[in-house]
Every structure is written in structure tokens, then in C-alpha cells.
Amino acid sequence: MGKISLVAALLLCLLAFANANTFSVTVAVTEDNIDNPQSCQEQIQSQKLNHCRMYISRSHQHFNDELSMVTDDDHEINQAQEHLQQCCQELRNMDTQCRCPALKKMVMQDCGRQGEEAQRMLGKARYIPRMCNIQPTQCSF
């Protein structure tokens, strides 16, 4: 009986020791935003791209398709440049893969353009990342 008690006590000690040295690791795995379109939707909604909208609408009014000036108003030029710089910052605040969809949505939804006008506005928006020197350097929409 003594041997059984000794073995039982020894097993109990081993079990207690094993439980004391056992730990669990919980690893939280987050998906890349490429695989998570919800994250882009949230970024698009939170970054309204107001300065991008202002830049595109002002450049559309004051530049022709070859992007040459048709006005000599320095104030308008300075405002457009300021909007471009702020637009670049808005885009930098977004994940790389969300920038082009955000620009496209902004043009199509917020500007309310259709047909040929929408295509011209999208053409201008396509090159904003290049002008900002950010990735992607050009949107394909």
C-alpha cells in the first residue's frame, strides 16, 4: 500500500509540475488589407479626400487636357498646388492598395460625373499618385 501511495504522490507531483510549466500562446493573425476589402472601405469612408476632390475640380476648370494653363491667376494656381499637397497627404494616410479605389470612388460618386466628363476626371485622378511620388505611381481605372 505504501508503494501505491508513493507512486500516486509521485504521479500527482509530476502532473502538478507539468501543469505549472505548461503555457499557451495565443497568436493573433491579421489579414493583409489586400485580402480584406472591408479595411479599404473603412479607409475610403474615413479619408474623404476633400483636397483631392478640390484639386481635380480646380485643375479641370483651369487646365485643358494637355494640362497647360488657360488662366494667369496666380492665386488659383497656388490654391491648386496647396490642394495637391494636401491630397498627397490624404493618400499617404491610406494603405497603398486602397489609394486608387478611393480616388475612383471619389470621382465617380462625389463629383457626380458621367460619361466623357467622368473619363476626363478619372484621367486626371489616375496620375495623382505619380504627382505625389507615392505608390502605386499610376492608377489603372
Tab-separated table of C-alpha atoms in Angstrom:
chain	number	residue	atom	x	y	z
A	1	MET	CA	0.000	0.000	0.000
A	2	GLY	CA	2.922	2.278	0.707
A	3	LYS	CA	4.261	1.777	-2.781
A	4	ILE	CA	0.920	2.688	-4.337
A	5	SER	CA	0.707	5.834	-2.202
A	6	LEU	CA	4.267	6.754	-3.143
A	7	VAL	CA	3.564	6.198	-6.862
A	8	ALA	CA	0.284	8.119	-6.644
A	9	ALA	CA	2.014	11.005	-4.854
A	10	LEU	CA	4.819	10.937	-7.409
A	11	LEU	CA	2.314	10.976	-10.297
A	12	LEU	CA	0.431	13.811	-8.647
A	13	CYS	CA	3.681	15.790	-8.318
A	14	LEU	CA	4.556	15.130	-11.954
A	15	LEU	CA	1.090	16.187	-13.042
A	16	ALA	CA	1.248	19.367	-10.963
A	17	PHE	CA	4.732	20.107	-12.296
A	18	ALA	CA	3.610	19.538	-15.893
A	19	ASN	CA	0.619	21.858	-15.448
A	20	ALA	CA	2.783	24.542	-13.865
A	21	ASN	CA	5.228	24.509	-16.772
A	22	THR	CA	2.605	24.397	-19.491
A	23	PHE	CA	1.595	27.669	-21.041
A	24	SER	CA	-0.359	28.568	-24.077
A	25	VAL	CA	0.475	31.097	-26.687
A	26	THR	CA	-2.296	32.879	-28.487
A	27	VAL	CA	-1.260	34.300	-31.805
A	28	ALA	CA	-3.467	36.887	-33.394
A	29	VAL	CA	-3.176	36.732	-37.135
A	30	THR	CA	-4.416	39.715	-39.075
A	31	GLU	CA	-5.121	39.558	-42.753
A	32	ASP	CA	-3.357	41.844	-45.174
A	33	ASN	CA	-5.572	44.646	-46.369
A	34	ILE	CA	-5.279	43.170	-49.856
A	35	ASP	CA	-7.272	40.202	-48.587
A	36	ASN	CA	-9.551	42.405	-46.513
A	37	PRO	CA	-11.589	44.765	-48.689
A	38	GLN	CA	-13.501	45.880	-45.585
A	39	SER	CA	-10.396	47.699	-44.377
A	40	CYS	CA	-10.197	49.650	-47.654
A	41	GLN	CA	-13.878	50.537	-47.376
A	42	GLU	CA	-13.265	51.889	-43.880
A	43	GLN	CA	-10.273	53.902	-45.075
A	44	ILE	CA	-12.203	55.278	-48.045
A	45	GLN	CA	-15.015	56.357	-45.750
A	46	SER	CA	-12.706	57.904	-43.165
A	47	GLN	CA	-10.465	59.675	-45.703
A	48	LYS	CA	-12.928	61.840	-47.573
A	49	LEU	CA	-10.199	63.008	-49.988
A	50	ASN	CA	-11.626	66.526	-49.892
A	51	HIS	CA	-8.373	68.073	-51.087
A	52	CYS	CA	-8.091	65.555	-53.918
A	53	ARG	CA	-11.632	66.469	-54.943
A	54	MET	CA	-10.796	70.173	-54.839
A	55	TYR	CA	-7.578	69.644	-56.799
A	56	ILE	CA	-9.282	67.640	-59.543
A	57	SER	CA	-12.197	70.037	-59.865
A	58	ARG	CA	-9.930	73.117	-59.916
A	59	SER	CA	-7.444	71.578	-62.325
A	60	HIS	CA	-10.370	70.525	-64.501
A	61	GLN	CA	-11.575	74.111	-64.599
A	62	HIS	CA	-8.178	75.716	-65.122
A	63	PHE	CA	-6.230	73.199	-67.187
A	64	ASN	CA	-7.075	71.737	-70.539
A	65	ASP	CA	-6.445	68.102	-71.462
A	66	GLU	CA	-2.727	68.744	-72.058
A	67	LEU	CA	-2.524	70.253	-68.545
A	68	SER	CA	-1.479	73.659	-69.874
A	69	MET	CA	-2.752	76.727	-68.105
A	70	VAL	CA	-5.610	78.696	-69.607
A	71	THR	CA	-5.584	81.282	-66.820
A	72	ASP	CA	-2.910	83.542	-65.382
A	73	ASP	CA	-4.453	83.799	-61.943
A	74	ASP	CA	-1.551	83.068	-59.557
A	75	HIS	CA	-3.933	82.742	-56.640
A	76	GLU	CA	-5.789	79.924	-58.380
A	77	ILE	CA	-2.507	78.206	-59.239
A	78	ASN	CA	-1.335	78.437	-55.629
A	79	GLN	CA	-4.634	77.079	-54.351
A	80	ALA	CA	-4.476	74.161	-56.770
A	81	GLN	CA	-0.913	73.361	-55.633
A	82	GLU	CA	-1.967	73.546	-51.986
A	83	HIS	CA	-4.867	71.178	-52.666
A	84	LEU	CA	-2.496	68.812	-54.452
A	85	GLN	CA	-0.091	68.772	-51.490
A	86	GLN	CA	-2.935	68.128	-49.050
A	87	CYS	CA	-4.343	65.479	-51.391
A	88	CYS	CA	-0.962	63.739	-51.362
A	89	GLN	CA	-1.082	63.694	-47.567
A	90	GLU	CA	-4.612	62.275	-47.599
A	91	LEU	CA	-3.433	59.470	-49.890
A	92	ARG	CA	-0.341	58.790	-47.758
A	93	ASN	CA	-2.685	58.214	-44.813
A	94	MET	CA	-4.196	55.266	-46.687
A	95	ASP	CA	-2.817	51.815	-47.397
A	96	THR	CA	-1.171	51.575	-50.802
A	97	GLN	CA	-3.757	49.209	-52.285
A	98	CYS	CA	-6.654	51.450	-51.178
A	99	ARG	CA	-5.471	54.658	-52.868
A	100	CYS	CA	-6.664	54.019	-56.421
A	101	PRO	CA	-10.069	52.628	-55.438
A	102	ALA	CA	-10.538	55.673	-53.191
A	103	LEU	CA	-9.679	58.081	-55.999
A	104	LYS	CA	-12.005	56.290	-58.396
A	105	LYS	CA	-14.862	56.251	-55.917
A	106	MET	CA	-14.316	59.927	-55.132
A	107	VAL	CA	-14.529	60.893	-58.799
A	108	MET	CA	-17.455	58.645	-59.669
A	109	GLN	CA	-19.554	59.233	-56.570
A	110	ASP	CA	-18.665	62.583	-55.075
A	111	CYS	CA	-18.130	64.501	-58.306
A	112	GLY	CA	-21.277	63.051	-59.849
A	113	ARG	CA	-19.714	62.981	-63.298
A	114	GLN	CA	-20.837	60.676	-66.065
A	115	GLY	CA	-19.689	59.632	-69.498
A	116	GLU	CA	-16.899	61.559	-71.165
A	117	GLU	CA	-16.572	64.041	-68.300
A	118	ALA	CA	-16.088	61.206	-65.809
A	119	GLN	CA	-13.390	59.736	-68.049
A	120	ARG	CA	-11.539	63.077	-68.171
A	121	MET	CA	-11.751	63.426	-64.403
A	122	LEU	CA	-10.582	59.830	-63.919
A	123	GLY	CA	-7.718	60.555	-66.291
A	124	LYS	CA	-6.582	63.382	-64.033
A	125	ALA	CA	-7.069	61.289	-60.872
A	126	ARG	CA	-5.067	58.412	-62.406
A	127	TYR	CA	-1.852	60.439	-62.292
A	128	ILE	CA	-2.222	61.975	-58.827
A	129	PRO	CA	-0.137	59.225	-57.152
A	130	ARG	CA	2.701	59.938	-59.614
A	131	MET	CA	2.463	63.657	-58.880
A	132	CYS	CA	2.612	62.817	-55.170
A	133	ASN	CA	5.528	60.428	-55.706
A	134	ILE	CA	3.700	57.595	-53.941
A	135	GLN	CA	2.866	54.004	-54.805
A	136	PRO	CA	1.228	52.964	-56.991
A	137	THR	CA	2.623	55.617	-59.287
A	138	GLN	CA	-0.386	55.348	-61.579
A	139	CYS	CA	-3.904	54.027	-61.127
A	140	SER	CA	-5.392	51.744	-63.740
A	141	PHE	CA	-9.049	52.629	-63.986
